[in-house]
């Protein structure tokens, strides 16, 4: 695991944690509260642990799935946005909406889809830059 791996990991974790915290627990806290699905005492270390695992996997997978050639950086970032974003949507948004009680499934799907799109629009270009090979 070289420098690009750890930069890719940081490119995922460093934006995702504050974005997730601000999105879920500050900016849209009232909307999530209305959904009646959050614990009163959110366990932040578990969320952070989840993000660490995700960052390790995404950074490991990126150079194996997408080109790291400098000329392909933005195309690879867009492809990663589609692949990683769709994967995240499939294991975060849909199963939670399917299994958990909430006041509005539609509102949850809208909030979490918007979060997922924003998150991967930010992290995929950063991961692509971290893994870009020197020309």
XYZ file of C-alpha atoms in Angstrom:
135
model
C 0.000 0.000 0.000
C 1.835 3.011 -1.291
C 1.384 6.745 -1.191
C -1.448 6.769 -3.761
C -3.441 4.273 -1.671
C -3.188 6.376 1.485
C -3.911 9.596 -0.406
C -6.974 7.910 -1.936
C -8.058 6.777 1.520
C -7.652 10.322 2.859
C -9.474 11.676 -0.216
C -12.474 9.591 0.826
C -12.378 9.909 4.604
C -11.439 13.557 5.093
C -14.370 15.007 3.124
C -16.875 12.248 3.995
C -16.760 12.516 7.786
C -17.382 16.261 8.061
C -19.866 16.199 5.183
C -21.802 13.349 6.808
C -21.725 15.008 10.216
C -22.867 18.404 8.938
C -25.481 16.938 6.565
C -27.081 14.453 8.954
C -26.598 16.051 12.361
C -26.687 19.784 11.599
C -28.089 20.978 8.255
C -30.856 18.381 7.855
C -31.097 17.268 11.496
C -34.701 18.458 11.761
C -35.681 16.601 8.589
C -34.114 13.380 9.861
C -35.769 13.919 13.250
C -39.152 14.160 11.475
C -38.417 10.796 9.867
C -38.432 9.309 13.402
C -35.664 6.849 12.691
C -32.525 8.162 14.449
C -31.379 7.258 17.923
C -31.265 10.108 20.423
C -27.608 9.265 21.093
C -26.054 8.776 17.648
C -22.926 6.619 17.922
C -20.441 8.656 15.913
C -17.523 6.201 16.337
C -19.545 3.517 14.526
C -20.208 5.883 11.633
C -16.544 6.848 11.504
C -15.538 3.182 11.588
C -17.842 2.519 8.653
C -16.233 5.365 6.715
C -12.730 4.045 7.450
C -13.669 0.633 6.047
C -15.293 2.233 2.984
C -12.275 4.476 2.373
C -9.892 1.515 2.526
C -12.003 -0.505 0.092
C -12.636 2.343 -2.369
C -8.981 3.368 -2.431
C -7.910 -0.251 -2.928
C -10.470 -0.832 -5.691
C -10.011 2.420 -7.603
C -6.747 1.650 -9.479
C -7.955 -1.891 -10.189
C -11.202 -0.704 -11.776
C -10.312 2.609 -13.416
C -7.472 4.072 -15.413
C -4.887 6.050 -13.470
C -3.380 7.639 -16.575
C -3.289 11.446 -16.288
C -5.253 11.841 -19.532
C -8.061 9.686 -18.076
C -8.342 11.366 -14.665
C -11.715 13.062 -15.155
C -13.234 10.224 -17.176
C -12.143 7.749 -14.495
C -13.511 10.025 -11.771
C -16.872 10.120 -13.582
C -16.871 6.330 -13.941
C -16.020 5.947 -10.239
C -18.848 8.353 -9.382
C -21.266 6.087 -11.252
C -19.915 2.774 -9.937
C -19.122 3.728 -6.335
C -22.139 6.026 -6.026
C -24.530 3.392 -7.329
C -22.964 0.807 -5.037
C -23.337 3.098 -2.022
C -26.934 3.894 -3.009
C -27.649 0.163 -3.219
C -26.276 -0.653 0.242
C -27.209 2.488 2.152
C -30.336 4.084 0.725
C -32.448 1.229 -0.616
C -32.040 -1.382 2.148
C -32.495 1.171 4.930
C -35.667 2.442 3.269
C -36.834 -1.160 2.846
C -36.176 -2.321 6.427
C -36.515 0.527 8.890
C -39.560 2.284 10.228
C -39.678 5.907 9.232
C -42.295 8.585 8.836
C -41.666 8.983 5.097
C -39.782 6.562 2.887
C -39.917 9.084 0.033
C -38.334 11.849 2.139
C -35.609 9.502 3.374
C -34.794 8.357 -0.157
C -34.675 11.976 -1.355
C -32.369 13.105 1.481
C -30.021 10.133 1.290
C -29.876 10.123 -2.502
C -28.933 13.805 -2.485
C -26.282 13.118 0.163
C -24.860 10.174 -1.787
C -24.696 12.190 -5.014
C -22.939 15.090 -3.272
C -20.567 12.820 -1.372
C -19.384 10.935 -4.441
C -19.275 14.082 -6.587
C -16.724 15.370 -4.071
C -14.713 12.246 -3.263
C -14.422 10.575 -6.673
C -12.437 13.396 -8.305
C -10.228 13.528 -5.206
C -9.623 9.775 -5.285
C -8.892 10.005 -9.016
C -6.322 12.736 -8.362
C -4.762 10.725 -5.540
C -4.325 7.687 -7.783
C -3.293 9.558 -10.932
C 0.068 8.255 -12.072
C 2.852 10.690 -12.806
C 2.888 11.462 -16.518
